[in-house]
Coordinates of C-alpha atoms and ligand atoms in Angstrom, one line a residue:
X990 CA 163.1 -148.7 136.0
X991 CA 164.0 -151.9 136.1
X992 CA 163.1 -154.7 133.2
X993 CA 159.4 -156.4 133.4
X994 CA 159.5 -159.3 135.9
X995 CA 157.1 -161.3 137.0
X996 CA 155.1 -158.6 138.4
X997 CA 155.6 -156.9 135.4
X998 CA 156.7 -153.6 136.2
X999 CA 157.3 -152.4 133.1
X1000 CA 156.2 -153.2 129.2
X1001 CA 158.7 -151.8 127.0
X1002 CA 157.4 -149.9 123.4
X1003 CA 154.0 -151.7 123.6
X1004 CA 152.0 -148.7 125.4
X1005 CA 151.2 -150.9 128.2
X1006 CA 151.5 -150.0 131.7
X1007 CA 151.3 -152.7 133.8
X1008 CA 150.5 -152.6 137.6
X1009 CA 153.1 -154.1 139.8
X1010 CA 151.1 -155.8 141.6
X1011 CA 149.2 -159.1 140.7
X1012 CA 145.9 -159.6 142.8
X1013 CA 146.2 -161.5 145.3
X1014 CA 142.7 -162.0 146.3
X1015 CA 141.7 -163.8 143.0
X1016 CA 143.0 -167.4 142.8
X1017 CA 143.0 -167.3 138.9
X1018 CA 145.6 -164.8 138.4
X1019 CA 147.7 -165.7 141.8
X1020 CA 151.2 -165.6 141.0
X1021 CA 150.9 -164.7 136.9
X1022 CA 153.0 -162.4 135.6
X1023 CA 151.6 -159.1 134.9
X1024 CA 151.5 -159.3 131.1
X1025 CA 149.6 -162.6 131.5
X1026 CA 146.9 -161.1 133.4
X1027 CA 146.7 -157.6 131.5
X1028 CA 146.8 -159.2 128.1
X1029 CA 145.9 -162.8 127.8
X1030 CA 143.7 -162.6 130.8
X1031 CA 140.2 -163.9 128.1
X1032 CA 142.8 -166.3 126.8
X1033 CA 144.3 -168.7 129.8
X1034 CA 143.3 -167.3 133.0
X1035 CA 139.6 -168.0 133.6
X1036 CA 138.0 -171.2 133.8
X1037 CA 135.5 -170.7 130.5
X1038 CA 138.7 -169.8 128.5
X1039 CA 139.0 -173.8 128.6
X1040 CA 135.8 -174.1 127.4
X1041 CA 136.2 -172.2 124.2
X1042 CA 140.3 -173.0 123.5
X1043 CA 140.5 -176.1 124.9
X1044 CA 139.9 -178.4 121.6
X1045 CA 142.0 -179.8 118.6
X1046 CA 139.6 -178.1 116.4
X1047 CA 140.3 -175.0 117.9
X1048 CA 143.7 -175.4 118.2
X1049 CA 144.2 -175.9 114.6
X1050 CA 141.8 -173.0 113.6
X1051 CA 144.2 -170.5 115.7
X1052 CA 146.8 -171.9 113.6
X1053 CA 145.3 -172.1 110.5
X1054 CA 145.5 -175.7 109.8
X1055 CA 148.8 -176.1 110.5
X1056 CA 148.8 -177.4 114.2
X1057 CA 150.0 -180.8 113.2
X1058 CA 152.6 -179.4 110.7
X1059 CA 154.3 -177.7 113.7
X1060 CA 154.0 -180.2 116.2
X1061 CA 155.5 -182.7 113.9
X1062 CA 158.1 -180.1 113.6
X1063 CA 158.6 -180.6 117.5
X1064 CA 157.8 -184.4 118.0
X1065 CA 160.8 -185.1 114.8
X1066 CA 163.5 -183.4 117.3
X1067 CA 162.3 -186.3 120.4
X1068 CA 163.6 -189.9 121.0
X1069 CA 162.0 -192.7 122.8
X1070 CA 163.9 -192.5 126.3
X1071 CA 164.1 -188.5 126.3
X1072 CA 163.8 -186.2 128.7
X1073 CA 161.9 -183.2 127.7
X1074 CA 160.9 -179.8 129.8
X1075 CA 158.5 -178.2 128.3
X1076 CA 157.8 -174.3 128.5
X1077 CA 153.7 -173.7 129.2
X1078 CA 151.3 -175.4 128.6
X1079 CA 149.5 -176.3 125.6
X1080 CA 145.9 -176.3 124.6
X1081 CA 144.7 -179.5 123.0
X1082 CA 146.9 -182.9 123.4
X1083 CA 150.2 -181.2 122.5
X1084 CA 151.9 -182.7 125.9
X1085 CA 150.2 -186.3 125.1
X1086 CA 152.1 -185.7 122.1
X1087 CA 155.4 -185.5 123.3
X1088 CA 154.9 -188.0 125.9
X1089 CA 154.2 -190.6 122.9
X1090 CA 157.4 -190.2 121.3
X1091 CA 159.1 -190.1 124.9
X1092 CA 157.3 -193.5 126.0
X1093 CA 157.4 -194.7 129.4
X1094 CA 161.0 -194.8 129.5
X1095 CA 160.8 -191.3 129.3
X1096 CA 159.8 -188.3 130.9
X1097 CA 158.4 -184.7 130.3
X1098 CA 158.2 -182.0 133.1
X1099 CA 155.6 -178.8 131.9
X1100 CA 156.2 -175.8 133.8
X1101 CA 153.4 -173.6 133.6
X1102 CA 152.2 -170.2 135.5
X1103 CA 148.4 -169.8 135.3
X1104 CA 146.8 -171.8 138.1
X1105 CA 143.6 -172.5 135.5
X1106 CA 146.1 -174.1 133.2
X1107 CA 147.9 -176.0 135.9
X1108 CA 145.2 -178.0 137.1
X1109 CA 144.2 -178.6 132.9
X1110 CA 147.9 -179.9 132.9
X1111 CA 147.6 -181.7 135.5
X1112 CA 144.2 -183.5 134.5
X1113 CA 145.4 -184.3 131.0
X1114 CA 148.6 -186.0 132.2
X1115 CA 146.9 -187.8 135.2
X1116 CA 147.5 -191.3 133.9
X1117 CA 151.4 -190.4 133.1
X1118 CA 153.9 -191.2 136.2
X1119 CA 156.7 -190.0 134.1
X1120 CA 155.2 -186.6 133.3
X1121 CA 155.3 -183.4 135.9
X1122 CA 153.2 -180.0 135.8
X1123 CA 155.6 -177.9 137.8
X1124 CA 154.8 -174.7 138.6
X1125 CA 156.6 -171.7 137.9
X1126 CA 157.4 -169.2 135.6
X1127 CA 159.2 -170.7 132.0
X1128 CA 161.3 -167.7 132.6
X1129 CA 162.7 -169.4 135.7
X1130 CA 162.2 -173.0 135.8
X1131 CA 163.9 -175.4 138.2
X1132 CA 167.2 -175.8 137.6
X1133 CA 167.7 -179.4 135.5
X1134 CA 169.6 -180.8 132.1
X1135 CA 167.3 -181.7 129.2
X1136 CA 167.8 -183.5 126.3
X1137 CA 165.2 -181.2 124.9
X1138 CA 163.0 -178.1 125.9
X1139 CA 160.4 -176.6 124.1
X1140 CA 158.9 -173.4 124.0
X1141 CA 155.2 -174.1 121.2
X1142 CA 154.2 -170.7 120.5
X1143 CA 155.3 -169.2 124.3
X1144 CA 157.4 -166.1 123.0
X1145 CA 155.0 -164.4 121.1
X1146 CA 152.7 -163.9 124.1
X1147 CA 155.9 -162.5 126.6
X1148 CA 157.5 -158.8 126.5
X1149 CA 161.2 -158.3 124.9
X1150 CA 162.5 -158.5 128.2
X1151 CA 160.9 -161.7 129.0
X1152 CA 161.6 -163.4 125.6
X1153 CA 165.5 -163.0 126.6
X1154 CA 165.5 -164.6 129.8
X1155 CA 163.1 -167.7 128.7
X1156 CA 165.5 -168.1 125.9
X1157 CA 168.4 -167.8 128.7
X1158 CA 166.1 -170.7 130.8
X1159 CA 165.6 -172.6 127.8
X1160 CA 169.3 -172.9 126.4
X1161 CA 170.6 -173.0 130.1
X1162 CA 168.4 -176.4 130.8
X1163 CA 170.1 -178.3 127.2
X1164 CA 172.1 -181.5 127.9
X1165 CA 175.3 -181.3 126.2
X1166 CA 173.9 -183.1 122.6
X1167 CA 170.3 -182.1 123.2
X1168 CA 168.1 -179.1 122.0
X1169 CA 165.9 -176.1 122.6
X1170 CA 163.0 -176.3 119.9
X1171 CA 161.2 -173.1 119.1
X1172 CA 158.1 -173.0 117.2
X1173 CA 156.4 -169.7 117.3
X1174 CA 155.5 -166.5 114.6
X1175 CA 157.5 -165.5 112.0
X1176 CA 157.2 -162.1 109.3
X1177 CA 154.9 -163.9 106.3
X1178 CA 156.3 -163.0 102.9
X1179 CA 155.2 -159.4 101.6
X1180 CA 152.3 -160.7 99.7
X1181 CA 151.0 -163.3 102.1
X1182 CA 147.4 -163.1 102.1
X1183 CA 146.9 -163.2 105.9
X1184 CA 149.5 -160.7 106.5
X1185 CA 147.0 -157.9 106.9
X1186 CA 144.5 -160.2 109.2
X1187 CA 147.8 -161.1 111.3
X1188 CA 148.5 -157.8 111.8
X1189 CA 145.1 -157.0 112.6
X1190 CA 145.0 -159.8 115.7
X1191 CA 148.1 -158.5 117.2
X1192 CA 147.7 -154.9 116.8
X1193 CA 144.4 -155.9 118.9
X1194 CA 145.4 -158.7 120.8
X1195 CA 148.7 -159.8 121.0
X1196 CA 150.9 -156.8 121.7
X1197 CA 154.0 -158.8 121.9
X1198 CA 154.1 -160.9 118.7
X1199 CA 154.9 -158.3 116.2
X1200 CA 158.4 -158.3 117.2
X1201 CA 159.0 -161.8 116.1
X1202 CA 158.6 -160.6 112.6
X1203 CA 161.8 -158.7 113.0
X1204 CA 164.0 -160.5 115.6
X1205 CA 165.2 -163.8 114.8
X1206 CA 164.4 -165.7 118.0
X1207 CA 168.6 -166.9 118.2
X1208 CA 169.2 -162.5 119.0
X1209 CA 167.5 -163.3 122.2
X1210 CA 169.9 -165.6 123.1
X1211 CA 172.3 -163.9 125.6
X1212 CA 175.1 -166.5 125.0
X1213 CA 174.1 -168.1 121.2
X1214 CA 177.8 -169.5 120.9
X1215 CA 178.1 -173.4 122.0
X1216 CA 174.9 -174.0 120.1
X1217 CA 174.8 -174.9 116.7
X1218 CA 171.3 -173.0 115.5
X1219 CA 168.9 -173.6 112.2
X1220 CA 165.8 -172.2 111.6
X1221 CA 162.8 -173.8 108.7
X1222 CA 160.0 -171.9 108.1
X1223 CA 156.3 -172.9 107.2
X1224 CA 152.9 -171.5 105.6
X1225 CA 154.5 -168.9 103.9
X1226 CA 156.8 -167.5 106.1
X1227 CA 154.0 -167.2 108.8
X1228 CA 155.4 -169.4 111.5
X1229 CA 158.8 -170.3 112.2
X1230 CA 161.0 -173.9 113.9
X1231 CA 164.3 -173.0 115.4
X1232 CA 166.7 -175.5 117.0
X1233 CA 169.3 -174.5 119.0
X1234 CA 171.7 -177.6 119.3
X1235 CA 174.3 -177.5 122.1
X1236 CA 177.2 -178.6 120.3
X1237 CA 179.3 -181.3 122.3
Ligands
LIG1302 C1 152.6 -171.8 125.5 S1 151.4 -170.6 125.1 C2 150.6 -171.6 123.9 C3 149.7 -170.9 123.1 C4 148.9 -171.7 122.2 N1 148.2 -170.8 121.3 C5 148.0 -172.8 122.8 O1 147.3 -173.4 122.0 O2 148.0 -173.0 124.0 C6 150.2 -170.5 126.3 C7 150.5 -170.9 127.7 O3 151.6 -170.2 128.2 C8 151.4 -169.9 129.6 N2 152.4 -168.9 130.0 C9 152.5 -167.6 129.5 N3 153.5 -167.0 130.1 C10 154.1 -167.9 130.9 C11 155.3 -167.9 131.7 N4 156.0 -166.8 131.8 N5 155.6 -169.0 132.4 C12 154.9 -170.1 132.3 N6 153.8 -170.2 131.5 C13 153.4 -169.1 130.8 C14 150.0 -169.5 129.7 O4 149.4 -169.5 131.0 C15 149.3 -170.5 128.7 O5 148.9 -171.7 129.4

């Protein structure tokens, strides 16, 4: 059997079976791959899942107070003038974000899969010219060089197979100079107190994320060499910032 792709076929040492086949009859999962709509379906796919998620507040909650610790982790990699891909979409004004620090001289393309997060996208960069929701799977995004691309909290949420090749994607897309910024999970020290609650939410939720607390995100990375690579943790351990710099 082959690996999961964007049908996903298969779900390796998670239990999941997925069905090859996404439904085609329901606009809101047109196109997603199958892990999206078997797991995260509550979570991105419907229209009320922008209802409840959709907020700063919220945001930060998920995250425990920490949203604008990690997104300063991001923004503090950007210059004004940058070009930036960035890998999914967001909830809350993560993209305005970047698109601050880039300033109209430069420009941030979001690729992003579910169609209900598309048109989200879409509305909350309406008054940018120099931002673009393309859509398309971060696993495959259109070919381009990037003085930055960032994946905020995407690989947690993707199968093994799929963290490899949208690490692939990301590294592939650095200009020579530029960077791949990874903010996602990371194994909280043994005594963390929300160690147990963590495992909790992913045992039940999110099937994928577990493995982040034992693979350093760089061991995805088919081809690591040619990148110079650091890694700064925060909150205990809890959540991680990795930089892959393409050296040259
Ligand atoms: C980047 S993660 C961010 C999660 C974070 N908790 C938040 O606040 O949004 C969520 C986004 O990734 C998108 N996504 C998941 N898998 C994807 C893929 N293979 N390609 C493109 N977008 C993907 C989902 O549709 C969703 O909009």
């Amino acid at each position: 059997m082959p690996a999961d792709d964007s049908n996903g076929l298969v779900c390796r040492g998670t239990g999941l079976t997925l069905e090859a086949e996404t439904d085609q009859t329901d606009p809101h999962v047109r196109g997603v791959p199958g892990y999206l709509r078997d797991v995260y379906r509550w979570a991105y796919l419907e229209p009320l899942a922008l209802t409840v998620f959709d907020h700063q507040a919220m945001v930060s909650a998920i995250l425990w107070g920490n949203y604008h610790r990690l997104a300063r982790g991001v923004l503090e990699e950007l210059h004004a003038g940058g070009n930036v891909l960035q890998l999914a979409s967001v909830y809350g004004p993560f993209s305005l974000q970047l698109l601050e620090v880039l300033g109209t001289n430069g420009a941030l393309d979001v690729v992003e899969v579910a169609p209900v997060q598309i048109e989200r996208c879409r509305r909350l960069l309406a008054d940018h010219p120099n931002a673009r929701v393309i859509p398309g799977d971060a696993a495959t995004p259109p070919e381009g060089s990037y003085d930055a691309v960032i994946s905020f909290f995407l690989l947690h949420e993707v199968p093994e197979d799929y963290k490899v090749r949208i690490v692939d994607a990301a590294l592939a897309r650095v200009a020579p100079g530029g960077r791949a910024v990874f903010i996602d999970y990371h194994r909280p020290g043994r005594l963390h107190p929300l160690r147990p609650i963590m495992m909790t939410v992913f045992a039940l939720l999110e099937p994928f994320a577990r493995a982040l607390w034992t693979r350093e995100i760089a061991a995805y990375a088919s081809t690591p060499d040619g990148f110079r690579w650091r890694k700064q943790t925060f909150f205990g351990g809890l959540y991680q910032k990795v930089v892959a710099e393409r050296i040259g």
